[in-house]
Short mmCIF file of C-alpha atoms in Angstrom, two decimals:
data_model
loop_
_atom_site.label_atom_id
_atom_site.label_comp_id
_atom_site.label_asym_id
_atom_site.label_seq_id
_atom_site.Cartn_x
_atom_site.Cartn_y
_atom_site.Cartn_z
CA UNK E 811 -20.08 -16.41 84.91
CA UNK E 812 -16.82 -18.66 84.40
CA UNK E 813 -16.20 -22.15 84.70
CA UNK E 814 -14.10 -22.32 87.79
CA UNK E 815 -13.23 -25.91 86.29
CA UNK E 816 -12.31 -24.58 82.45
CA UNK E 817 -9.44 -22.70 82.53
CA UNK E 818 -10.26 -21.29 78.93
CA UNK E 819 -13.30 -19.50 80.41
CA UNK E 820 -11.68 -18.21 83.27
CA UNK E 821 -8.84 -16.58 80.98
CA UNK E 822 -11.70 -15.16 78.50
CA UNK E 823 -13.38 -13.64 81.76
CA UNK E 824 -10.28 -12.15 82.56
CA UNK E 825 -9.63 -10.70 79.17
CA UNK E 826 -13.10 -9.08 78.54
CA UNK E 827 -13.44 -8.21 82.00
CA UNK E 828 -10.58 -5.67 81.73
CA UNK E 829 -11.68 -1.61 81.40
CA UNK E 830 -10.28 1.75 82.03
CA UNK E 831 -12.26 2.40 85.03
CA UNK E 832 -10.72 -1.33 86.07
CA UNK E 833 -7.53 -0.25 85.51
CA UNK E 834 -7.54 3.27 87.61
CA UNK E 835 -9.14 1.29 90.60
CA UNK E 836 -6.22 -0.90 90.43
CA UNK E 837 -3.75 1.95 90.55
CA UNK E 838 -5.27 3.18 93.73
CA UNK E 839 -2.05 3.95 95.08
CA UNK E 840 -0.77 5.57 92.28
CA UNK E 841 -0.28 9.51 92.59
CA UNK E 842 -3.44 12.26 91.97
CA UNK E 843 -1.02 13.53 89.10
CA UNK E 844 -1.04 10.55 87.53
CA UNK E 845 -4.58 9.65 87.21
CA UNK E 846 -5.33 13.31 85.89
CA UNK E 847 -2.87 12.49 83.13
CA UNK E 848 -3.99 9.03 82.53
CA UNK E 849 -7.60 10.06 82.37
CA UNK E 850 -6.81 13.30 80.24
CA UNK E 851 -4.64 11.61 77.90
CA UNK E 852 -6.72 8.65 77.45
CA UNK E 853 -9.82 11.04 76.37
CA UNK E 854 -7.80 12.94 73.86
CA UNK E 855 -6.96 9.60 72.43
CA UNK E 856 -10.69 8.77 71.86
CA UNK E 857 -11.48 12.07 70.74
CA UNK E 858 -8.59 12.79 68.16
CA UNK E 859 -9.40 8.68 67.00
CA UNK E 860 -12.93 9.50 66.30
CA UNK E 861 -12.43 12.87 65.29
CA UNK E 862 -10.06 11.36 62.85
CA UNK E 863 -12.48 8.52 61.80
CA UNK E 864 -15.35 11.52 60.65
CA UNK E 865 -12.82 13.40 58.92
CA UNK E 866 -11.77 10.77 56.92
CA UNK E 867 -15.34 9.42 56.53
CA UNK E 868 -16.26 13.34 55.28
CA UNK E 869 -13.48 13.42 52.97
CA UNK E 870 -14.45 9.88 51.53
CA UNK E 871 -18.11 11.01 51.27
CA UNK E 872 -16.65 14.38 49.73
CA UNK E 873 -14.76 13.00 47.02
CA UNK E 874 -17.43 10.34 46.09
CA UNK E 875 -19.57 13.36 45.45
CA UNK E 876 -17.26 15.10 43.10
CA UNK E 877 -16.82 11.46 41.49
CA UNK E 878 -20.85 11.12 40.77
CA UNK E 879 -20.94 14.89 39.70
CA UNK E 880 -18.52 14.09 36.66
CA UNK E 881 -20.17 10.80 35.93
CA UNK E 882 -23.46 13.24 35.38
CA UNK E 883 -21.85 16.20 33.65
CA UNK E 884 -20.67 12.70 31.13
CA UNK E 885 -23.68 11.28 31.17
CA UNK E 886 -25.31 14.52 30.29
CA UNK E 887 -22.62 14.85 27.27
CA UNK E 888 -23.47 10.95 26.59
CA UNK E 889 -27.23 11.93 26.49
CA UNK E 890 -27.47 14.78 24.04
CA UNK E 891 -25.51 13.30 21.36
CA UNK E 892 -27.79 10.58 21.34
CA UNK E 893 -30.93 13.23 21.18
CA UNK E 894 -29.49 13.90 17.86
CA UNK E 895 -30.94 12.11 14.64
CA UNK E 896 -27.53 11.25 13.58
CA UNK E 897 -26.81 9.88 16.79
CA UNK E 898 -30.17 7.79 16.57
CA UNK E 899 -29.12 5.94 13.33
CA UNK E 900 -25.82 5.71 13.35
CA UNK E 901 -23.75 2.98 15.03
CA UNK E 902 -21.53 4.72 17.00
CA UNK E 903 -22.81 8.30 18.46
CA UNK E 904 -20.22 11.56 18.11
CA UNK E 905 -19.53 12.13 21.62
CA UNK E 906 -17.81 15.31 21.22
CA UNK E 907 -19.17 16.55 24.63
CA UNK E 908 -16.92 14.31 26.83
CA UNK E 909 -13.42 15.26 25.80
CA UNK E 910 -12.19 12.66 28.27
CA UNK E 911 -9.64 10.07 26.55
CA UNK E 912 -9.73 7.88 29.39
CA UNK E 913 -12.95 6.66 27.44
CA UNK E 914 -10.80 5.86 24.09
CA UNK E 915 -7.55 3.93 26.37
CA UNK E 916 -8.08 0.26 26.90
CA UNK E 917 -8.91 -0.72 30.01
CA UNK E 918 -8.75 2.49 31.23
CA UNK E 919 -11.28 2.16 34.04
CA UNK E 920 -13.57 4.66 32.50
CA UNK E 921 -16.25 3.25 30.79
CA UNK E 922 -19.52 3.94 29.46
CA UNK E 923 -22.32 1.79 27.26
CA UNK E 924 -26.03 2.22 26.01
CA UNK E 925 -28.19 -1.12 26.16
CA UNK E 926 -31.51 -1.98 25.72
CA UNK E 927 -32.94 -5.36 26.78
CA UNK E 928 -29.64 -6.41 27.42
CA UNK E 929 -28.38 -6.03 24.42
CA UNK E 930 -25.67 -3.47 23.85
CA UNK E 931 -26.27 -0.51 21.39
CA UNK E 932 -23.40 1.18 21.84
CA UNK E 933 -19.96 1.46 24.32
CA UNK E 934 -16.90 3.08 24.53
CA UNK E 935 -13.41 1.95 22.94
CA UNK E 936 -11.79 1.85 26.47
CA UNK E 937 -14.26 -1.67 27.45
CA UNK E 938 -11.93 -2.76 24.81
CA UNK E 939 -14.26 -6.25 24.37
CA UNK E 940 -15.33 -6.20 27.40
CA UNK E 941 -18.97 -5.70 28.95
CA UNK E 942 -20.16 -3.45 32.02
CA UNK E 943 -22.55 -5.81 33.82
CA UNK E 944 -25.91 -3.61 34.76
CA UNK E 945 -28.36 -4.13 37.31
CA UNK E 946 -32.19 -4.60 36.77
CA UNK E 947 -33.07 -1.14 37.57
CA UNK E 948 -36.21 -2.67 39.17
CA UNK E 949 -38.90 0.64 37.93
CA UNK E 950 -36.23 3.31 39.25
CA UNK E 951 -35.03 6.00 36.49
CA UNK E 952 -31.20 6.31 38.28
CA UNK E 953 -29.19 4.22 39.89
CA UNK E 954 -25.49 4.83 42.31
CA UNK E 955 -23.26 1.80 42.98
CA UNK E 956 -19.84 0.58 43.40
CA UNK E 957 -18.89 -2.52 41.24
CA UNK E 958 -15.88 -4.41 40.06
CA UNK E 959 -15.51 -3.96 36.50
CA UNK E 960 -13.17 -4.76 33.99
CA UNK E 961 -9.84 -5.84 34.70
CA UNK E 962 -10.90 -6.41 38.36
CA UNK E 963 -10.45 -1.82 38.92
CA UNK E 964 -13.17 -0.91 41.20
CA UNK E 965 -15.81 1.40 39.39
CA UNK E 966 -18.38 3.98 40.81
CA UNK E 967 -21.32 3.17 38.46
CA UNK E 968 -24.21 5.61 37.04
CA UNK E 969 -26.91 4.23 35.44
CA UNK E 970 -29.84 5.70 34.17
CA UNK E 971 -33.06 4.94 32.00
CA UNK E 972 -33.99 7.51 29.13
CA UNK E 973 -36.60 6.94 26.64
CA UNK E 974 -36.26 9.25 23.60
CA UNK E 975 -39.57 10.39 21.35
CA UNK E 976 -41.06 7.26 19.34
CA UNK E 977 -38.22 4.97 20.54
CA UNK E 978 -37.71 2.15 23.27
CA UNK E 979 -36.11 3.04 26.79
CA UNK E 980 -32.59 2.62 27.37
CA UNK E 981 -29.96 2.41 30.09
CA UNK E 982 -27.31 4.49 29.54
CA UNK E 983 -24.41 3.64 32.21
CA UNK E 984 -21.11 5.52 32.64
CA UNK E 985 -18.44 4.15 34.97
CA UNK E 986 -15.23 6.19 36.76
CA UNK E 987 -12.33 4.63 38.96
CA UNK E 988 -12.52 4.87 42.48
CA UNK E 989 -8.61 4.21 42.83
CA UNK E 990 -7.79 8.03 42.44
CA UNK E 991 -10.41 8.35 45.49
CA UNK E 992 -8.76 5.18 47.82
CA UNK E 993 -5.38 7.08 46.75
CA UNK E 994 -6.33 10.21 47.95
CA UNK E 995 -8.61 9.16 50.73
CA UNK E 996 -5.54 7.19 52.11
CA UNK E 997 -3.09 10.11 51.81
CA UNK E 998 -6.01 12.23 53.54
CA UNK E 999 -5.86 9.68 56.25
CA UNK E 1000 -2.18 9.55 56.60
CA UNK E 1001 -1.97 13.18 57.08
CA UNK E 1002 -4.51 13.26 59.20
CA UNK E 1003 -3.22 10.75 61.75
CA UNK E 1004 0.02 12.49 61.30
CA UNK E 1005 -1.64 15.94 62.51
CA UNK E 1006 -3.58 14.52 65.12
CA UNK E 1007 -0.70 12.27 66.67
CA UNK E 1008 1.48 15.36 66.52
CA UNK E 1009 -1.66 17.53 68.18
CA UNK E 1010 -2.56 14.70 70.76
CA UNK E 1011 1.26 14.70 71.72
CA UNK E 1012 1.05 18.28 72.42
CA UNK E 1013 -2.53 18.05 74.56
CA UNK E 1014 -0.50 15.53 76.46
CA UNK E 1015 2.46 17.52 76.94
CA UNK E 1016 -0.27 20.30 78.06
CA UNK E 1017 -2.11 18.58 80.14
CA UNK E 1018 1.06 17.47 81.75
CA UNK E 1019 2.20 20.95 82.08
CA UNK E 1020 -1.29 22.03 83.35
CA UNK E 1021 -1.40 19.26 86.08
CA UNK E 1022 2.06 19.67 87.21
CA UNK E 1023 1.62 23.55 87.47
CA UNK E 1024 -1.73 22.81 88.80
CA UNK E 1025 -1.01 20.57 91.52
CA UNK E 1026 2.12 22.46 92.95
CA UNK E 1027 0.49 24.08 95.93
CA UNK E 1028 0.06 20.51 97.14
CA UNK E 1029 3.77 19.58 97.02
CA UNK E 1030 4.35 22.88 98.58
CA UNK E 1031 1.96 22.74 101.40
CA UNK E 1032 3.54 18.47 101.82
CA UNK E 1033 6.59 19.59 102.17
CA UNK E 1034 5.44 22.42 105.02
CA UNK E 1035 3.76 19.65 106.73
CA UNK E 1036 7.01 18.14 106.47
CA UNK E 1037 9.19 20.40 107.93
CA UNK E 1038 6.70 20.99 111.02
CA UNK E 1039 6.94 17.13 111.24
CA UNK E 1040 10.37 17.17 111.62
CA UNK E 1041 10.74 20.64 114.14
CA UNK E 1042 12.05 23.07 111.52
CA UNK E 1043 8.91 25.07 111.50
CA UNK E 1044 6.28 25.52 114.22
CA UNK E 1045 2.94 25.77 111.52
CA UNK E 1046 1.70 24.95 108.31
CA UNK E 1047 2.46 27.93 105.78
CA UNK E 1048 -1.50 29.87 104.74
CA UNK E 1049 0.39 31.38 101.56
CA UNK E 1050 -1.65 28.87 99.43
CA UNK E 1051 -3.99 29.14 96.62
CA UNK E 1052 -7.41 29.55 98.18
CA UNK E 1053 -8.71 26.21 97.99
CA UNK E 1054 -6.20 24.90 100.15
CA UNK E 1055 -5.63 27.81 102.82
CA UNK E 1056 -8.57 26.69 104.73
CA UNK E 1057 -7.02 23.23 104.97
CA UNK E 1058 -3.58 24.61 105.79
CA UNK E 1059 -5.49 26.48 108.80
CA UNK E 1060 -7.12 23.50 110.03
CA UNK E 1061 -3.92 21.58 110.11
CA UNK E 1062 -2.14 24.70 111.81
CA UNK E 1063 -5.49 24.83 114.09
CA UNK E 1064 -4.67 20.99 114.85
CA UNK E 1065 -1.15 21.13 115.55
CA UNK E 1066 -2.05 24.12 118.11
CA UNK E 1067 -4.91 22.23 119.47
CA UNK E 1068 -1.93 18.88 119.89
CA UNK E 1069 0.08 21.40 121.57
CA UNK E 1070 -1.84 22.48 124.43
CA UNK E 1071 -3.41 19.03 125.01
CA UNK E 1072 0.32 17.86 125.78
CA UNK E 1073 1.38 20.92 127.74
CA UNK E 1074 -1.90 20.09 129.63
CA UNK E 1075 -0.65 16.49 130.08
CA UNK E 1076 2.62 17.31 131.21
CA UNK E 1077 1.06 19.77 133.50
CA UNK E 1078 -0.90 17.03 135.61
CA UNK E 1079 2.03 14.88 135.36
CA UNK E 1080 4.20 17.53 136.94
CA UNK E 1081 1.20 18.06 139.72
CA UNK E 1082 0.81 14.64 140.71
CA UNK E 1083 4.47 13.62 141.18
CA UNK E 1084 4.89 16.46 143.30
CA UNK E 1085 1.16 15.36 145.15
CA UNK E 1086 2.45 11.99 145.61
CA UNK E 1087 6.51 12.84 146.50
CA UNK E 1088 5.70 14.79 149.62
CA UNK E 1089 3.77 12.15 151.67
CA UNK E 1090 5.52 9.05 150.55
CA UNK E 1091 8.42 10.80 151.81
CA UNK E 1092 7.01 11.55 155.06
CA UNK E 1093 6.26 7.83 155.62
CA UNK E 1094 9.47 6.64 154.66
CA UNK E 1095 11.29 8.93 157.12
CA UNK E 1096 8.82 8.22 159.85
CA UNK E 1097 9.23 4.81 158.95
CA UNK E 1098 13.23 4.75 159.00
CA UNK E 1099 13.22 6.54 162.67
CA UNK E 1100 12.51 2.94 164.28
CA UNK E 1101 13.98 -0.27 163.82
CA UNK E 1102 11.02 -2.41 164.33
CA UNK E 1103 10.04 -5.42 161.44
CA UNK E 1104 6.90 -3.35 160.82
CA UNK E 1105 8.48 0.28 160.17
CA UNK E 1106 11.43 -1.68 157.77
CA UNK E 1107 8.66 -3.14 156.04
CA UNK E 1108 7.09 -0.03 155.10
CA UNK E 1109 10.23 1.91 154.57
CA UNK E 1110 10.65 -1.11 151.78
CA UNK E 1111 7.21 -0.36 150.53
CA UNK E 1112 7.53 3.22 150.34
CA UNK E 1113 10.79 2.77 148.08
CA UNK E 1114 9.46 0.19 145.78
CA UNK E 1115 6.10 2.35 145.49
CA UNK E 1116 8.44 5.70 145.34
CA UNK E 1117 9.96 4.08 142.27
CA UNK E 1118 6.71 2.72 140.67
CA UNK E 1119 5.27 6.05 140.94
CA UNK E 1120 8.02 7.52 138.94
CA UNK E 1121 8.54 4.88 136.17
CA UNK E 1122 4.64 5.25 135.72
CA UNK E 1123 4.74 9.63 135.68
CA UNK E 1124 7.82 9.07 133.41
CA UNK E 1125 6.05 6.89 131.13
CA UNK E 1126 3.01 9.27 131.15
CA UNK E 1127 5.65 11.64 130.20
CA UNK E 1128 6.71 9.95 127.03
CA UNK E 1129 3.57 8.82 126.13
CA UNK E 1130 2.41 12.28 126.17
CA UNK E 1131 5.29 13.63 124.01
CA UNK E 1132 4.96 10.93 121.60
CA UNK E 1133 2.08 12.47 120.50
CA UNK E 1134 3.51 16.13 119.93
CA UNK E 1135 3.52 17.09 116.12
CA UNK E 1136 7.16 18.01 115.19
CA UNK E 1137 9.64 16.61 118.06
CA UNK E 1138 12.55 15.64 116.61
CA UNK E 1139 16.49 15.69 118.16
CA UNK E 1140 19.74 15.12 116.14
CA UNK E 1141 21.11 11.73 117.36
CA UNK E 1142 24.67 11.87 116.93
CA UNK E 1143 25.54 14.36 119.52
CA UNK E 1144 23.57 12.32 121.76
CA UNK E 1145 25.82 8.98 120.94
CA UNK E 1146 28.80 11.43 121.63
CA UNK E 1147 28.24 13.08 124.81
CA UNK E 1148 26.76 10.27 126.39
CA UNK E 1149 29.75 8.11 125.39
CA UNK E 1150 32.22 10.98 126.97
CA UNK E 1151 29.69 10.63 130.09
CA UNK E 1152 30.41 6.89 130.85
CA UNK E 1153 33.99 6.99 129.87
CA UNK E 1154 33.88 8.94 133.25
CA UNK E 1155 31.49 7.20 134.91
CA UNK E 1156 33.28 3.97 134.53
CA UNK E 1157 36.99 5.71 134.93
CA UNK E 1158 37.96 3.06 136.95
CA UNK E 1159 37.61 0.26 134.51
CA UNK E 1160 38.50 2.28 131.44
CA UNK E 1161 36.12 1.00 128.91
CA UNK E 1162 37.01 1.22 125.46
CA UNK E 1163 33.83 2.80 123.55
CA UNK E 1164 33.58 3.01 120.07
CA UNK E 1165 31.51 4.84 118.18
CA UNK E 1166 30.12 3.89 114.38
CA UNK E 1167 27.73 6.59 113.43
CA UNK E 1168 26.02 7.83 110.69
CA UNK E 1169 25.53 11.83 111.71
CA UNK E 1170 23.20 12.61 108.94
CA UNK E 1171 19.94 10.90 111.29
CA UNK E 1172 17.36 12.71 113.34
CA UNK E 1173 15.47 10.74 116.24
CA UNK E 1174 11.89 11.62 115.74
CA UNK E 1175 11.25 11.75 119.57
CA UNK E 1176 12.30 13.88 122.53
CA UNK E 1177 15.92 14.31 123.57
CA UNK E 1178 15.87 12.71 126.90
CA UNK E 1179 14.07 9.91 125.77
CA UNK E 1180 16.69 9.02 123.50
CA UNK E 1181 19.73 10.10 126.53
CA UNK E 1182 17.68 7.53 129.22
CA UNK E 1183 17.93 4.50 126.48
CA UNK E 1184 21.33 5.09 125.32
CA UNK E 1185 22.58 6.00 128.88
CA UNK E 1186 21.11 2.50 130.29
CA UNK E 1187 22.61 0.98 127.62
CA UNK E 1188 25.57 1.75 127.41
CA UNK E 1189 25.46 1.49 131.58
CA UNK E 1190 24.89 -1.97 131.47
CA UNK E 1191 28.13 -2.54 128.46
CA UNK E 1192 30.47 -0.44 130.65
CA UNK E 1193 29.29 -2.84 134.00
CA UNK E 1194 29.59 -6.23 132.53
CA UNK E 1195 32.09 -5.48 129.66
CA UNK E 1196 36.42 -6.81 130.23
CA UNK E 1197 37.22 -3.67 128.24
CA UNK E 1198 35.82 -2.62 124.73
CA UNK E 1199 32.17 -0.85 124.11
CA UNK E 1200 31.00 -0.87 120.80
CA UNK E 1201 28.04 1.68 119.91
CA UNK E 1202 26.47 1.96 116.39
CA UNK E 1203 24.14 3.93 115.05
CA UNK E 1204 22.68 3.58 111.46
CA UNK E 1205 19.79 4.11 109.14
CA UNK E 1206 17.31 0.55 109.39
CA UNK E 1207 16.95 -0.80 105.71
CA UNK E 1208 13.06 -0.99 106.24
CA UNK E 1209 10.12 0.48 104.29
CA UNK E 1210 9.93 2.83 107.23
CA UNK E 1211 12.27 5.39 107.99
CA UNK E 1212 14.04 4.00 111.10
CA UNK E 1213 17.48 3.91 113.05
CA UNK E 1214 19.27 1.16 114.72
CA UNK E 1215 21.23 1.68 117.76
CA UNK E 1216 23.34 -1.34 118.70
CA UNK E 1217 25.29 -1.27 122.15
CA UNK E 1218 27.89 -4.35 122.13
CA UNK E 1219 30.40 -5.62 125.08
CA UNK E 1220 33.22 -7.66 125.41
CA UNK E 1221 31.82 -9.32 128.71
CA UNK E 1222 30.40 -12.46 129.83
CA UNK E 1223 27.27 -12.36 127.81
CA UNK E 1224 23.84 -13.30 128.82
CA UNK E 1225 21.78 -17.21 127.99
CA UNK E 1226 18.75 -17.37 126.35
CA UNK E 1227 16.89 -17.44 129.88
CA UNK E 1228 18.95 -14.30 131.53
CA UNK E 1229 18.12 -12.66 128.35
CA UNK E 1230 14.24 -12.93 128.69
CA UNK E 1231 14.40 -12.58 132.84
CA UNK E 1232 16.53 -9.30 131.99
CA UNK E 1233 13.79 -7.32 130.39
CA UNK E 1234 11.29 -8.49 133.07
CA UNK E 1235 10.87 -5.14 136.05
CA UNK E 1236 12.92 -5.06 138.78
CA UNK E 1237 14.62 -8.10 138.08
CA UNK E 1238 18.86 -8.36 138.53
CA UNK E 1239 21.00 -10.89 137.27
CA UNK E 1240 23.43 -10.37 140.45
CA UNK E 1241 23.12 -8.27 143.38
CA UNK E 1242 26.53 -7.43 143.81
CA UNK E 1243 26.19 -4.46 141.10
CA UNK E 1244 24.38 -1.70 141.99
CA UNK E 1245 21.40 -0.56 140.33
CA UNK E 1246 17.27 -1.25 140.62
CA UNK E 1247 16.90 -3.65 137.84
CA UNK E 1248 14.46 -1.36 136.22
CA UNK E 1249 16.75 -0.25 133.29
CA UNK E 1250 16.58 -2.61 130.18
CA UNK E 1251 12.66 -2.75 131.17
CA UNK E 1252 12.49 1.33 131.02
CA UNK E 1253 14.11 1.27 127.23
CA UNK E 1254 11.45 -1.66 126.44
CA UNK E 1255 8.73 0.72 127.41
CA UNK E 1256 9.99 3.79 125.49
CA UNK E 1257 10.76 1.55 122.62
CA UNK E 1258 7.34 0.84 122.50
CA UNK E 1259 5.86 3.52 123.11
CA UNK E 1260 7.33 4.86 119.87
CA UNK E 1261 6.30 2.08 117.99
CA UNK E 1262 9.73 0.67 118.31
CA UNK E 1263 11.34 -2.43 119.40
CA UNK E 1264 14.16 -3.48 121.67
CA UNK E 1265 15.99 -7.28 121.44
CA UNK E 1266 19.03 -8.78 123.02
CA UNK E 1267 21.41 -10.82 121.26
CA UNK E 1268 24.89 -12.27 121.39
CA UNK E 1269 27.67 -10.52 120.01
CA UNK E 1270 30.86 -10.91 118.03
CA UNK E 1271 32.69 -9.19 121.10
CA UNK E 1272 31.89 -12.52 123.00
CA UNK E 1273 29.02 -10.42 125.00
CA UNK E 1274 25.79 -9.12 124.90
CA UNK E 1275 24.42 -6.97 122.03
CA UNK E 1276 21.29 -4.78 122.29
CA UNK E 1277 19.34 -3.55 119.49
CA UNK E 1278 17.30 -0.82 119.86
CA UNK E 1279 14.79 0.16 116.34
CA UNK E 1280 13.21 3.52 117.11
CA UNK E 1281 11.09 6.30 114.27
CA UNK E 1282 14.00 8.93 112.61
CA UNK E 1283 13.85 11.21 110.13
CA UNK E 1284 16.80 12.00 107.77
CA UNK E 1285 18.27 15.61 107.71
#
């Protein structure tokens, strides 16, 4: 464990800590094309590193082979010359066999010598003074090393123990360069990680291909699922591979199922506002044929629960619809006819709307929805305005794809405390204009309902300015 009070140990737990499987957790959000890649990739790095490590470790082992086999076919040649008599007595054997003048060149890094107790019988012109060091042999008859000889070359070494007839033992030793082998195992290795980059770049490219290709159906049946989001199509398309049809018929299955539970809803809506209509219209009209305190009272009380009942079966309404897969309405028609509406409504005071829209935006939401929040709005502006209306809509700048509508006025504008007691039911800021005070709390509702938001603020007409953020999609 670390030492939560050394910060050394913490950063070495950190460091060591790290792994692959570490690293994909962290990218949980990255995309399923991604991690195939990342996970491919990385295993045809390991494999073409190792696979590159053993051939370069066979090639090494290969060419130290062929290195000891010519040592022995020498050391054979070295052998039978001294088998002869003449080679016995003389100082200096005939060595005919070899025919390698490496042996005669100073320094050469080709070597060879015959000892005996240490003491050196014969050797080859090419130690040029120098001595090849032996090991004590320690009762084995051959012997395979690597030394540094001479002039500091690196030497593969084979030494052996003969004893001819009638004479003492002795260790004949012949010694080749290894720098021919580091040469050529290095080129090996070069070229190798040359092919292997170049083949590991192409598995990557493949893979890349392959996962792309593969994963296709997935972007195809996505963007489907898209379009039935936003109303273009009615189902999921089935013409998938067939690992994902039976998903794309569940989700059609689902949709279908969302359907019917909403026409359902809207069906007992529709039954219980006309249940409810008929006999709270019978008491108010009973109720209205005599002037007594009593039969005013409950003609009040039938109103106020006449209009309960219907914001409650209109928010039902919404609340149903919010739910349906694929309800979508373009706004900017909307913005336009309902601006044409309340130029007429409000002919009288000839209110100056403007309109700042952006006509590319789709309110994810149902038509009327949208035509009862901009209508109250822009209500209100045209009632309490001198003379301009300003109306904007625009995409939100948000991680989530939403739209602004902002209704502005040129009237008297609203305190902090009107403000909050204007979004409260059924309350009016003055009695003298008509209306049930139920507006501004009706767009708070279906704001909310789809996960919107509604504010009131002061704007840089000199009145009131009311943001609406609702859910859009862009066409």
């Amino acid at each position: 464990m670390p030492d939560k009070n050394n910060p050394d140990s913490q950063d070495l737990h950190v460091a060591f800590s790290w792994s692959p499987i570490r690293f994909i957790r962290r990218k949980q959000q990255a995309s399923l094309a991604w991690r195939l890649i990342f996970v491919a990739g990385l295993w045809a790095l390991v494999s073409l590193v190792v696979a590159g490590a053993i051939l370069v470790a066979l090639f090494r082992e290969a060419g130290e082979k062929a290195l000891d086999k010519r040592l022995e076919v020498h050391m054979t040649a070295i052998v039978s010359s001294l088998a002869t008599e003449d080679g016995q007595k003389q100082k200096k054997p005939v060595l005919r066999g070899i025919g390698d003048p490496r042996f005669t060149m100073p320094l050469s890094g080709w070597y060879w010598t015959v000892q005996r107790r240490g003491d050196v019988l014969f050797e080859s012109e090419s130690l040029f003074g120098d001595t090849l060091r032996l090991q004590d042999m320690k009762g084995k008859l051959e012997l395979k090393r690597n030394i540094t000889g001479p002039a500091g070359h690196d030497l593969r070494l084979l030494q052996k123990r003969i004893q001819f007839s009638g004479l003492q033992p002795v260790t004949i030793a012949i010694a080749g360069s290894t720098r021919e082998l580091g040469e050529s195992t290095a080129s090996f290795a070069w070229q190798a990680a040359i092919t292997l980059g170049v083949l590991g770049l192409g598995l990557v490219a493949a893979i890349f291909l392959q996962v792309r290709f593969g994963l296709r159906p997935l972007s195809e049946l996505q963007e489907s699922l898209g379009r039935v989001r936003q109303g273009k199509e009615e189902q999921v398309q089935e013409d998938l591979p067939k690992e994902l049809k039976p998903l794309a018929v569940e989700l059609n299955a689902l949709i279908h199922s969302n359907r019917e539970v909403v026409e359902h809803s809207r069906t007992q809506v529709g039954n219980l506002a006309h249940a409810l209509k008929t006999p709270l219209s019978v008491i108010a009209n009973e109720a209205r044929s005599s002037d007594e305190p009593l039969a005013l009272k409950v003609s009040e009380q039938a109103d106020l629960m006449r209009g309960q009942v219907q914001h409650y079966l209109e928010k039902a309404r919404m609340a149903a619809q919010r739910r349906v897969i694929g309800v979508s309405c373009e706004a900017a028609p909307v913005v336009s006819r309902m601006s044409r509406a309340m130029e007429k409504i409000h002919r009288d005071k000839e209110p100056e709307i403007t309109v700042d829209m952006d006509e590319t935006l789709l309110f994810r939401g149902e038509q009327q929805d949208l035509e009862e929040i901009l209508g109250n709005l822009l209500d209100n502006a045209c009632k309490w305005c001198d003379k301009k209306v300003s109306v904007t809509l625009k995409n939100n700048n948000s991680a989530t794809s939403r739209i602004s509508l902002i209704v502005e006025d040129d009237g008297p504008g609203l305190g902090a405390e009107e403000k909050k007691r204007s979004l409260r039911r059924g309350q009016r800021l003055d009695e003298t204009v008509p209306g049930t005070g139920l507006g501004l709390s009706i767009i708070v509702d279906i704001a909310g309902i789809y996960g919107g938001s509604f504010e009131l603020g002061d704007s840089e007409l000199g009145g009131v300015k009311a943001t609406v953020i609702l859910p859009s999609l862009t066409i």
